[in-house]
């Protein structure tokens, strides 16, 4: 692990590794590969570390990718376990730990990498991120309710809040975009790095797991944005203004991290973890785009330009639900999204949102298939997401313009200590 | 046009526009919008121009987005015309010209923008790129063969090479991902900017055109890549090494730009334009990933690490088809992709490739749906792409690992002179 801790990027590896490869080719097929510089040697001999902004630490009290500042891109995949052998699953989780730690550090998925295994083996890494930086890659794992159904001897370790979400008014869930035994959320500033990470983990799982669904998402490109403004969703509104801040540790302990007292006995493995709720929210942008600015602002409860709560002036001004407009009516309508989703209306409920916009081609009906891939982390989905979504689905003015087309619930374990792996952590 | 020429970004507009919006809201609903600062005024009063690397000029001898250095992201959309009235189509093309020119400069799609139209109108821009830079956005338009079928009085203006591509061995084309009366290619370094551009053009076309299919693509993120290496495709190989260079004007005139002598009479409008061939190429990455490094390198004809032609040492070394390996056999196998696709084997044929990688979720069979969205520009598709693809489809070792699942052919008109628009250019 020590070499990876240095945060070496693939960029530094290629100068050494490629020389070996070229030498191998000049010498003809084969021989020089075996004798040549192995990829781990290349790691050892690379002297320059990548900028610290490029590597997010893999180990710690909590998994990365939850309170990590949102990267620009996401590739999310839900998988089903196809083996019946718990040992195979446990071994895969151990292998995934090693591969994830390597990739997060900017190295290839496995020792040997793209070319170090020689000509007669399948490369240990698929190669499309060979010369790319770590790009703030985070890899976050989660386990769905179905994983604890008894197939793998995990029934006793199931945390009680990890039970399927109920249906909500207006849901139009596609089974092909919902559920899954496991999930992996890969986020990075470069989509090719995120896609590479998921692909190489999926590949390691061949015969043990199978892709159930996957989703790409994007936000604004931070490198081309000169000031850090709140990103906008595809309705054109700032999204995430009132989110829990990463430095608000008290709020995180209260709303996001599973506390030791929440999970007793054999479910204690989840303490320090969090529940991930994913919802693929199709936005009917064509209908939205034909509505007036006032209708849009009334639906959201904020102004479109600045993002200020209606009746206020700046994005970060506190929401005043009692403010009246010139006509004497509430400045923020009673069915506005910010009103219904606000903690003050939900008995103090808050969640950590970490969603991405998506555009998945067209819907076959002349429209773009676009929306928000909502990802949120919380301490208990049935105490937080469920009542929140019930309130929104029933009354939110926004419901007219959106449709939930996919759904997933996963328990994300806490971070790993040195030497630990996801297999041992889950199976004990 | 003069104000847009300054290359103002949305970022600079928001400071002025948002103040007006906030004032409007504080004063209550309505009044202040009408009296307040219109968006064009905001453009006029913004003093700071965006960095020149953020705005690609819209007008010129050729359309941008063809020889423009590839941006990081692409959103490509094919549309069908649903009106029967040629005037509506012509008017839309004129409106698109104005909107495209504004967005490329970093402004909103239409005067009034996100908030300047007041509360009782639908905003003239959808807003999700409100605070983003121009991000090197280019918008490139193309016309499919079907547009000239007589519905719009354009049959006489059809350039003769604009006829449907033939089928190729191994094609598995999905009609829902193929064809179209029109196409728009939007490329930018920020996906949200590219998606915003397509969406706002589609929106302007409501009732006149309808989305047939759309495709998102990505490359490496140049801002996080410290040196300009050739990007890699999802087979992990460098892709684009031997492409035509933007500064090689002689090769461009010979292989990419339609020459005046090519299009006589009523098809002369296409002189200075180019044909765009789009192919959605699904890559069977799972099969590929299980093949050996040598098999992969033999299929491509280059080494994976460096990208050098087999038998050579560096990426840019000339391809030597006569080189022999240590075993006396050709270093580059007879069915290798670089051999079959090389101009020397195709009677001097070259094309300008400008493709992007894609990952569109999963295929429902446990695999990622990933590949290359191949986009290429050329002077005559039937003299260039067709013979090239025939040779590849029949013999290319790569064919075992890929499948063409979508296809489109479009004639991209030349660039616009000052004051001209796409409607007048096409209809004359």
Coordinates of C-alpha atoms in Angstrom, one line a residue, chain A residues 9 11-12 14 18 21-23 25-30 33 49-51 54 73 75 77 114-116 118-123 125-133 135 176 189-192 195 198-199 202-203 206 210-216 218-227 229-238 285-286 288-297 303-306 308 310-313 325-326 357 359-362 364-368, chain B residues 9 11-12 14 18 21-22 25-30 33 49-51 54 73 75 77 114-116 118-123 125-133 135 176 189-192 195 198-199 202-203 206 210-216 218-227 229-238 285-286 288-297 302-306 308 310-313 325-326 357 359-362 364-368:
Chain A
X9 CA -0.6 8.9 -11.5
X11 CA 0.9 9.6 -16.3
X12 CA 4.2 9.0 -14.5
X14 CA 3.8 5.5 -18.8
X18 CA 6.1 2.4 -22.4
X21 CA 6.9 -2.0 -24.1
X22 CA 8.6 -0.5 -27.1
X23 CA 11.8 -2.4 -26.3
X25 CA 8.3 -4.9 -29.6
X26 CA 11.6 -4.0 -31.2
X27 CA 13.0 -7.2 -29.9
X28 CA 10.2 -9.1 -31.5
X29 CA 7.2 -10.7 -30.0
X30 CA 7.5 -11.9 -26.4
X33 CA 8.2 -8.5 -21.8
X49 CA 3.7 12.5 -7.0
X50 CA 0.5 13.9 -8.6
X51 CA -0.9 17.1 -7.2
X54 CA -5.9 14.8 -8.0
X73 CA -18.9 13.3 -13.6
X75 CA -20.7 6.5 -13.5
X77 CA -23.6 0.8 -11.7
X114 CA -2.0 -2.5 -19.4
X115 CA 1.2 -4.1 -20.7
X116 CA 3.2 -5.5 -17.8
X118 CA 3.3 -9.8 -21.3
X119 CA 1.9 -10.6 -24.7
X120 CA 0.3 -13.9 -23.9
X121 CA -2.0 -12.7 -21.1
X122 CA -5.1 -10.6 -21.2
X123 CA -3.9 -7.2 -19.9
X125 CA -6.2 -3.3 -17.0
X126 CA -8.3 -2.3 -19.9
X127 CA -6.1 0.7 -20.7
X128 CA -8.4 3.6 -21.6
X129 CA -7.2 5.6 -18.6
X130 CA -3.6 4.7 -19.1
X131 CA -2.4 8.3 -19.5
X132 CA -5.0 10.1 -17.5
X133 CA -4.6 11.5 -14.0
X135 CA -8.9 13.0 -11.5
X176 CA -34.4 -2.5 -15.6
X189 CA -13.5 15.0 -12.9
X190 CA -12.9 13.0 -16.1
X191 CA -15.7 10.7 -17.3
X192 CA -13.2 8.4 -18.9
X195 CA -16.1 4.7 -16.8
X198 CA -16.5 0.8 -13.2
X199 CA -15.6 -1.2 -16.2
X202 CA -17.2 -5.2 -13.5
X203 CA -14.5 -7.1 -15.4
X206 CA -17.0 -11.6 -14.4
X210 CA -23.5 -9.1 -13.6
X211 CA -24.4 -5.6 -14.6
X212 CA -28.1 -4.8 -13.8
X213 CA -28.1 -1.2 -14.8
X214 CA -25.8 1.7 -15.1
X215 CA -26.1 5.5 -15.3
X216 CA -23.8 8.3 -16.4
X218 CA -22.6 15.1 -15.4
X219 CA -22.4 18.4 -13.6
X220 CA -20.7 21.6 -14.5
X221 CA -17.0 21.4 -15.4
X222 CA -15.2 23.0 -12.5
X223 CA -12.0 23.6 -14.4
X224 CA -13.7 25.9 -16.8
X225 CA -15.8 27.7 -14.2
X226 CA -13.9 30.5 -12.7
X227 CA -16.0 30.9 -9.5
X229 CA -21.3 28.8 -8.0
X230 CA -23.9 26.3 -7.2
X231 CA -24.5 24.0 -10.1
X232 CA -27.8 24.1 -12.0
X233 CA -30.1 21.2 -12.8
X234 CA -31.8 20.8 -16.2
X235 CA -34.7 22.9 -15.1
X236 CA -32.1 25.7 -15.1
X237 CA -32.3 26.3 -11.4
X238 CA -29.5 26.1 -8.9
X285 CA -38.1 19.5 -20.0
X286 CA -40.3 20.2 -23.0
X288 CA -41.2 22.8 -18.3
X289 CA -39.7 25.0 -21.0
X290 CA -43.1 26.1 -22.1
X291 CA -44.1 27.3 -18.7
X292 CA -43.7 30.9 -17.6
X293 CA -40.8 32.2 -15.5
X294 CA -43.2 32.9 -12.7
X295 CA -44.7 29.4 -12.8
X296 CA -41.2 27.9 -12.8
X297 CA -40.2 30.1 -9.8
X303 CA -35.8 32.9 -8.3
X304 CA -34.2 31.5 -11.4
X305 CA -31.3 33.9 -11.9
X306 CA -29.8 34.2 -8.5
X308 CA -32.7 33.4 -3.8
X310 CA -38.7 34.0 -3.3
X311 CA -39.1 37.2 -1.2
X312 CA -35.3 37.3 -0.5
X313 CA -32.4 38.7 -2.5
X325 CA -45.8 39.2 -1.9
X326 CA -47.2 42.5 -3.0
X357 CA -27.7 15.6 -14.4
X359 CA -29.1 13.0 -20.8
X360 CA -29.7 9.5 -22.2
X361 CA -30.4 10.1 -25.9
X362 CA -34.0 10.4 -26.8
X364 CA -38.4 7.6 -29.0
X365 CA -41.3 10.1 -28.9
X366 CA -39.4 13.1 -30.2
X367 CA -38.0 14.3 -26.8
X368 CA -34.7 14.2 -25.1
Chain B
X9 CA -19.8 34.9 -21.4
X11 CA -20.8 34.6 -16.4
X12 CA -20.5 38.3 -17.0
X14 CA -25.4 37.2 -14.5
X18 CA -29.4 38.7 -11.5
X21 CA -34.2 39.8 -11.1
X22 CA -33.7 40.2 -7.4
X25 CA -38.7 39.9 -6.8
X26 CA -38.3 42.3 -3.9
X27 CA -40.7 44.7 -5.5
X28 CA -43.2 41.9 -5.8
X29 CA -44.3 39.9 -8.8
X30 CA -44.1 41.5 -12.1
X33 CA -39.2 43.0 -14.9
X49 CA -14.6 39.6 -22.5
X50 CA -14.1 35.9 -21.8
X51 CA -10.7 34.4 -22.5
X54 CA -13.4 29.9 -24.5
X73 CA -17.6 16.4 -24.9
X75 CA -24.0 16.0 -27.8
X77 CA -28.8 15.0 -32.2
X114 CA -33.3 33.2 -18.7
X115 CA -35.0 36.0 -16.8
X116 CA -35.2 39.1 -19.1
X118 CA -40.4 38.9 -17.4
X119 CA -42.5 36.6 -15.2
X120 CA -45.4 36.1 -17.6
X121 CA -43.4 34.6 -20.4
X122 CA -41.6 31.3 -20.8
X123 CA -37.9 32.1 -20.4
X125 CA -33.4 30.2 -22.6
X126 CA -33.7 27.1 -20.4
X127 CA -31.0 28.3 -18.0
X128 CA -28.9 25.4 -17.1
X129 CA -25.8 27.0 -18.7
X130 CA -26.6 30.4 -17.2
X131 CA -23.4 30.7 -15.2
X132 CA -21.1 28.6 -17.4
X133 CA -18.5 29.8 -19.9
X135 CA -16.4 26.3 -23.1
X176 CA -34.1 4.3 -33.8
X189 CA -15.5 21.2 -23.0
X190 CA -18.4 21.1 -20.6
X191 CA -21.2 18.6 -21.2
X192 CA -23.8 20.8 -19.7
X195 CA -26.5 19.6 -23.8
X198 CA -28.9 21.0 -28.3
X199 CA -31.9 21.4 -26.0
X202 CA -34.7 21.5 -30.2
X203 CA -36.9 23.7 -28.2
X206 CA -40.9 22.6 -31.4
X210 CA -38.8 16.4 -33.7
X211 CA -35.9 14.5 -32.1
X212 CA -35.1 11.3 -33.9
X213 CA -32.1 10.2 -31.8
X214 CA -29.4 11.7 -29.8
X215 CA -26.0 10.6 -28.5
X216 CA -23.7 11.9 -25.8
X218 CA -16.8 12.0 -24.1
X219 CA -13.1 12.1 -24.6
X220 CA -10.4 12.7 -22.1
X221 CA -10.7 15.9 -20.0
X222 CA -8.0 18.2 -21.4
X223 CA -8.0 20.5 -18.4
X224 CA -6.9 17.6 -16.1
X225 CA -4.4 16.2 -18.6
X226 CA -1.0 17.9 -18.4
X227 CA 0.3 17.0 -21.8
X229 CA -1.4 12.9 -25.7
X230 CA -3.6 11.2 -28.2
X231 CA -6.9 10.1 -26.5
X232 CA -7.7 6.5 -26.1
X233 CA -10.8 4.6 -27.1
X234 CA -12.5 2.1 -24.9
X235 CA -10.3 -0.7 -26.3
X236 CA -7.5 1.1 -24.4
X237 CA -5.7 2.1 -27.6
X238 CA -4.7 5.6 -28.8
X285 CA -15.5 -4.8 -24.4
X286 CA -16.1 -7.9 -22.3
X288 CA -12.0 -7.7 -25.9
X289 CA -10.9 -7.6 -22.3
X290 CA -10.4 -11.4 -22.2
X291 CA -8.2 -11.4 -25.2
X292 CA -4.4 -11.4 -24.8
X293 CA -2.3 -8.3 -25.2
X294 CA -0.7 -9.8 -28.3
X295 CA -4.1 -10.5 -29.9
X296 CA -5.2 -6.9 -29.1
X297 CA -2.1 -5.4 -30.6
X302 CA -0.1 -0.9 -32.9
X303 CA 1.3 -1.5 -29.5
X304 CA -1.0 -0.7 -26.6
X305 CA 1.3 1.4 -24.3
X306 CA 2.9 3.8 -26.7
X308 CA 3.6 2.8 -32.1
X310 CA 4.1 -2.8 -34.6
X311 CA 7.7 -3.1 -35.5
X312 CA 8.3 0.6 -34.7
X313 CA 9.1 2.4 -31.5
X325 CA 8.9 -9.9 -36.7
X326 CA 11.5 -12.2 -35.2
X357 CA -16.4 7.4 -26.7
X359 CA -21.2 4.5 -22.4
X360 CA -25.0 4.3 -22.5
X361 CA -25.9 2.4 -19.4
X362 CA -26.2 -1.4 -19.8
X364 CA -29.9 -5.6 -20.4
X365 CA -27.7 -8.7 -20.7
X366 CA -25.3 -8.0 -17.9
X367 CA -22.9 -5.8 -20.0
X368 CA -22.1 -2.2 -20.3

